CSV table of C-alpha atoms in Angstrom, one decimal:
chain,number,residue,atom,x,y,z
G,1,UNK,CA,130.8,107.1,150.7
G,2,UNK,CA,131.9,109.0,153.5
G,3,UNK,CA,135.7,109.5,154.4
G,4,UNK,CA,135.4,110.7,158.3
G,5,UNK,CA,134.4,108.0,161.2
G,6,UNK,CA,130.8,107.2,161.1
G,7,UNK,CA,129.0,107.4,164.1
G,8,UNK,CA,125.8,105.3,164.0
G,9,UNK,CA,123.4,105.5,167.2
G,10,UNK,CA,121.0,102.3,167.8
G,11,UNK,CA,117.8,103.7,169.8
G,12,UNK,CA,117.0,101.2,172.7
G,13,UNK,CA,113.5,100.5,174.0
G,14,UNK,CA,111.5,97.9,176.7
G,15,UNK,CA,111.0,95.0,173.9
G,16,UNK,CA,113.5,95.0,171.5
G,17,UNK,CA,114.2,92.4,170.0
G,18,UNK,CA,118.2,90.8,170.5
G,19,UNK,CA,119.0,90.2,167.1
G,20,UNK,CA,117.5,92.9,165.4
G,21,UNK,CA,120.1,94.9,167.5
G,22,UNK,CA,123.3,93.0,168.0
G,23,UNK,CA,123.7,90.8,164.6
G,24,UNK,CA,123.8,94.6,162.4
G,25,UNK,CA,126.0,96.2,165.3
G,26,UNK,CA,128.8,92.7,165.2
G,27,UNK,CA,128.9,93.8,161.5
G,28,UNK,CA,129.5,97.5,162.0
G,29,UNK,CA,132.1,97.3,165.4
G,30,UNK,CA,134.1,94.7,162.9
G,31,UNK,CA,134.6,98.2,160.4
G,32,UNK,CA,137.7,100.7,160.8
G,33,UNK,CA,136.5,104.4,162.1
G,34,UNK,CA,132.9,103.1,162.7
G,35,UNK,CA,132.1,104.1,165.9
G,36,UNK,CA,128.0,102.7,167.8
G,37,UNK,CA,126.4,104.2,170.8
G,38,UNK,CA,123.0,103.0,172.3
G,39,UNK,CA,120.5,105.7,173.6
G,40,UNK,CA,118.0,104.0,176.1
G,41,UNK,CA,114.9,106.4,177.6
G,42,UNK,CA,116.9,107.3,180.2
G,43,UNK,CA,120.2,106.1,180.7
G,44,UNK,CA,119.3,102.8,182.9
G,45,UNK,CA,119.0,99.2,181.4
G,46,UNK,CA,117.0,98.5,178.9
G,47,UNK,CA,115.1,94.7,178.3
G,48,UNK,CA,115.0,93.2,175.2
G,49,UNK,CA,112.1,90.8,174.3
G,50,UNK,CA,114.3,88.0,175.4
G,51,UNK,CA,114.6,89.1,178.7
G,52,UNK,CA,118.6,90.6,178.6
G,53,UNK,CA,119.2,93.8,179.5
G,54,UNK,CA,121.6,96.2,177.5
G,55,UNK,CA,123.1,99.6,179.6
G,56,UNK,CA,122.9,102.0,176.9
G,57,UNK,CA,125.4,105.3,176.6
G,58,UNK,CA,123.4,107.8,177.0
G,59,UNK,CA,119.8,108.7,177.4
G,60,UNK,CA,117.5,109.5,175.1
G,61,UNK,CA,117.9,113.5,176.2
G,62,UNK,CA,121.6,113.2,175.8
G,63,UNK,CA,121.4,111.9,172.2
G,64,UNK,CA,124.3,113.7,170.1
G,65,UNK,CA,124.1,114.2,166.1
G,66,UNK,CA,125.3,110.6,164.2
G,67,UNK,CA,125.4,109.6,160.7
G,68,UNK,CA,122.6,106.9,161.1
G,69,UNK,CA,120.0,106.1,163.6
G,70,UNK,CA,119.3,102.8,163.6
G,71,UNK,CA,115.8,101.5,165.0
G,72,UNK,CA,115.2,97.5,165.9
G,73,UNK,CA,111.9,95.7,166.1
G,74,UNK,CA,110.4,93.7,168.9
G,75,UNK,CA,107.5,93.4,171.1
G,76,UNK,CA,107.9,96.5,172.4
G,77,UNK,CA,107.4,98.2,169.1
G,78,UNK,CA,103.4,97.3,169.5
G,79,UNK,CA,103.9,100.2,172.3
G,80,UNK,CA,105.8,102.4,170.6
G,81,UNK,CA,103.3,103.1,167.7
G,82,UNK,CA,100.9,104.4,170.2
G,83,UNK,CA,103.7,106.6,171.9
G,84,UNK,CA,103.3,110.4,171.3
G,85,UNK,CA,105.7,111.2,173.4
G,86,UNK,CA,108.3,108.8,171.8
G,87,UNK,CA,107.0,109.5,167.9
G,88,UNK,CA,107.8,113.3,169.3
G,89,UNK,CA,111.2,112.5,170.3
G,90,UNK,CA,112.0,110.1,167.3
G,91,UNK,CA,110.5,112.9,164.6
G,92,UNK,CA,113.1,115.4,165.3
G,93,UNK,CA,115.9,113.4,165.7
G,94,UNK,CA,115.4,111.2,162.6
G,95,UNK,CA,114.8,114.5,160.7
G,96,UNK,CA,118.2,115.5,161.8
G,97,UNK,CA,119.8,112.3,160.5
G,98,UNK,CA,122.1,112.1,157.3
G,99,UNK,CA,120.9,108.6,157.1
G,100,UNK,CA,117.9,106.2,159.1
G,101,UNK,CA,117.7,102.5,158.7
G,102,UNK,CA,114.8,100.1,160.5
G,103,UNK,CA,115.1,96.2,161.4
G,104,UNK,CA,112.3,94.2,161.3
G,105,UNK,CA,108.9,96.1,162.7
G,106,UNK,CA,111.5,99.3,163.6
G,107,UNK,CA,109.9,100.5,160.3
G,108,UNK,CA,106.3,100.4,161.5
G,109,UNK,CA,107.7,103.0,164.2
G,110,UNK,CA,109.7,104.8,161.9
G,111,UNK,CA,105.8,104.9,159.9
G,112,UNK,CA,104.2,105.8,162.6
G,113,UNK,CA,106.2,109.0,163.4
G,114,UNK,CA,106.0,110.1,159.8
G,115,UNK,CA,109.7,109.6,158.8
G,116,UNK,CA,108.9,107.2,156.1
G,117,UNK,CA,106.3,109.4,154.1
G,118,UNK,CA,106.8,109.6,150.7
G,119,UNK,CA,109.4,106.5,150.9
G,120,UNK,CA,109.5,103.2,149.6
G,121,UNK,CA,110.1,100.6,153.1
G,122,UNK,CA,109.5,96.8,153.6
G,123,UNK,CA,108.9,95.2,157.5
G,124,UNK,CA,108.7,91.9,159.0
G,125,UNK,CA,106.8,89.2,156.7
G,126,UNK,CA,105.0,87.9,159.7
G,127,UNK,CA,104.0,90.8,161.3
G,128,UNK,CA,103.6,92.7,157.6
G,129,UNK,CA,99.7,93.5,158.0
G,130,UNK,CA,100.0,95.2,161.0
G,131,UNK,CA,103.4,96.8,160.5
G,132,UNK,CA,102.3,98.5,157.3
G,133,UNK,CA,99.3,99.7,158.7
G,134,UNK,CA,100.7,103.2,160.0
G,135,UNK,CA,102.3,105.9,157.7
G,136,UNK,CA,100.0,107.8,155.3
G,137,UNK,CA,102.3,108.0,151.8
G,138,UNK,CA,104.5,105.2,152.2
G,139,UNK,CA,105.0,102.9,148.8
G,140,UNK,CA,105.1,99.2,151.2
G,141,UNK,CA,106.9,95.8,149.1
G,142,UNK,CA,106.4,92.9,150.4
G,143,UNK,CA,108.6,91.5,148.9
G,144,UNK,CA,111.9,92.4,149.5
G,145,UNK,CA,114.7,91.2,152.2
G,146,UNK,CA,115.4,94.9,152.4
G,147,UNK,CA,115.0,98.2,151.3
G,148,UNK,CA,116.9,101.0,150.5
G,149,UNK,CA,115.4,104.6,149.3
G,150,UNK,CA,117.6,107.7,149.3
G,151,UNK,CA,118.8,108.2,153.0
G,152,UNK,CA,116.2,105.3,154.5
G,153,UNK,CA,117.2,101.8,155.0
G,154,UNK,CA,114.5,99.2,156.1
G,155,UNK,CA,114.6,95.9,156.3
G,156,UNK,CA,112.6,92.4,156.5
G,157,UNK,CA,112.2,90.3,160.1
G,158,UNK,CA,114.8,90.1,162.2
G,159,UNK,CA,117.9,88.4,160.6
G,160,UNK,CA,117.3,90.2,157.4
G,161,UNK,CA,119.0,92.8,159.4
G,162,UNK,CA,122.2,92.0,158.9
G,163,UNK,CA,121.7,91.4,155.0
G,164,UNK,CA,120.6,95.4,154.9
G,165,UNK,CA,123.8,96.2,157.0
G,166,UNK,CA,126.4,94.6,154.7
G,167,UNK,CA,124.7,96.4,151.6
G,168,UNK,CA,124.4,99.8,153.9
G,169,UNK,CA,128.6,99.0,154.9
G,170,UNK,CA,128.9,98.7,151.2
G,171,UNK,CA,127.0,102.1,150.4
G,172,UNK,CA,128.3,104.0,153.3
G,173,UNK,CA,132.0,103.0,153.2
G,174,UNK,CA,132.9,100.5,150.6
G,175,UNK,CA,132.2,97.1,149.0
G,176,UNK,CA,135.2,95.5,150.2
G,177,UNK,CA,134.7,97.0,154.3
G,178,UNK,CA,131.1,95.0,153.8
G,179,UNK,CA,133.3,92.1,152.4
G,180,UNK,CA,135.5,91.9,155.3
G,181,UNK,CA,133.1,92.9,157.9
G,182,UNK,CA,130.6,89.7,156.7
G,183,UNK,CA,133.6,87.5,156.4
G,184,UNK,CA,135.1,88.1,160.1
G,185,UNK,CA,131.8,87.8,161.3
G,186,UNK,CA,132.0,83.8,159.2
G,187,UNK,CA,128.3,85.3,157.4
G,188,UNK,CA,127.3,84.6,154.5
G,189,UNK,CA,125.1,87.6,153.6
G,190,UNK,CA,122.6,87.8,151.2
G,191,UNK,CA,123.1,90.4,148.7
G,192,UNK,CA,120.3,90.5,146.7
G,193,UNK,CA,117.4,92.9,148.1
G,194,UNK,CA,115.1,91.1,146.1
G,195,UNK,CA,115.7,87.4,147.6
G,196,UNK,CA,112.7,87.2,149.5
G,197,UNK,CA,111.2,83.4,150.8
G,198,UNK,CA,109.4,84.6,153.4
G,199,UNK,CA,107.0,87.1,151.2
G,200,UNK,CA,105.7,83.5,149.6
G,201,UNK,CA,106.0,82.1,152.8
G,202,UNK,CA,103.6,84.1,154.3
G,203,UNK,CA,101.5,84.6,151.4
G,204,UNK,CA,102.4,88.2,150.3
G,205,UNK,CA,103.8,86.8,147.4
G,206,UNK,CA,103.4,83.6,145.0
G,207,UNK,CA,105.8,80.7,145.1
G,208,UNK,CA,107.9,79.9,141.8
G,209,UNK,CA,106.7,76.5,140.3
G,210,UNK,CA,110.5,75.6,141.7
G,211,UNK,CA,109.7,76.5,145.0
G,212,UNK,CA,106.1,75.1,145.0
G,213,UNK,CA,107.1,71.7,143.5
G,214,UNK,CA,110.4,71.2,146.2
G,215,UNK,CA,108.0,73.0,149.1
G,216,UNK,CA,111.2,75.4,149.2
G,217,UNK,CA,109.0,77.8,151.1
G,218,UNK,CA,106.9,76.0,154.0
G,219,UNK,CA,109.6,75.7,156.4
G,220,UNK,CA,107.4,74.1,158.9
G,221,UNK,CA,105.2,76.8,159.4
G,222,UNK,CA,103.8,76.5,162.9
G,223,UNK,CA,102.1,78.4,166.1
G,224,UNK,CA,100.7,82.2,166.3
G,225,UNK,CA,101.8,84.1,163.7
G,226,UNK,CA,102.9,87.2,166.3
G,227,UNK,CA,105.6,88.6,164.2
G,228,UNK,CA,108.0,90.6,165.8
């Protein structure tokens, strides 16, 4: 628990997915002495994979020390994986973070830069295959809405983002901050890490004779399994 202002930087990139970003920072911006900045590559706008584009605060050159880095997923992470440069960049400045949390296929890129190694981490259901196919020594569930281990938070696709943040509010500052943050935000958050559909969804995980028999965990299944 910390008692000083946490400052918690989001790193922007070309492809990043809208929710991944903005559903965790509405939860943080609604907690006293919480403070977010956005580092973009270099200090112009930055696209997400819908197509808006965020200004960020600083470049990724002008990053300053925070409390948490905070990586999203997207289409741009299939990029970022390949991205020496980038992994460079991201290696050093992760190592220098108290704390480092992943939405979605964020953790793929966290993998891929080696700041997961020797960590336990979940990803995107969809995309899982792929996502946990970089990292050399990192313990993958798939089953799990999200993960935390030590000073590494990741979490499952997308909107399992903002279950991650209310437990990471509730770790970080306290349980009633995640309370309030979740209830002025009119969400109903998940809180257990473990509540996991879309693992037996998408077959990384069986179904409970419950869930088979009421078809709890088809949800229409439909088109190309892309991920995020």
């Amino acid at each position: 628990m910390y008692s000083e202002p946490l400052r918690i930087t989001v790193v922007l990139f070309e492809g990043f997915e809208l929710l991944d970003v903005f559903g965790p920072v509405q939860l943080l911006q609604a907690v006293p002495d919480v403070s977010v900045v956005f580092a973009g590559p270099d200090g112009g706008p930055v696209a997400s994979s819908q197509g808006v584009e965020v200004v960020p605060t600083m470049s990724y050159g002008q990053i300053e020390p925070a409390d948490a880095l905070l990586i999203p997923g997207g289409k741009g992470t299939r990029q970022l994986v390949g991205d020496e440069s980038f992994l460079s960049w991201l290696r050093e400045v992760g190592a220098q973070a108290p704390w480092v949390a992943s939405v979605c296929t964020g953790s793929a890129v966290l993998a891929a830069a080696g700041l997961l190694e020797g960590y336990t981490a979940t990803s995107n259901k969809r995309a899982y295959s792929w996502a946990t196919s970089f990292g050399g020594d990192v313990s993958w569930q798939p089953e799990a809405r999200w993960v935390h281990d030590r000073n590494r938070w990741t979490s499952s696709g997308v909107a399992a983002g903002m279950d991650m943040t209310v437990a990471l509010i509730a770790h970080l500052v306290s349980d009633s901050a995640a309370i309030d943050a979740a209830n002025f935000a009119e969400y109903d958050a998940h809180r257990d890490s473990e509540w996991d559909p879309f693992a037996r969804l998408y077959g990384l995980a069986p179904a409970s004779g419950d869930e088979a028999e009421r078809g709890d965990v088809t949800f229409g299944q439909s088109g190309d399994a892309h991920g995020r």
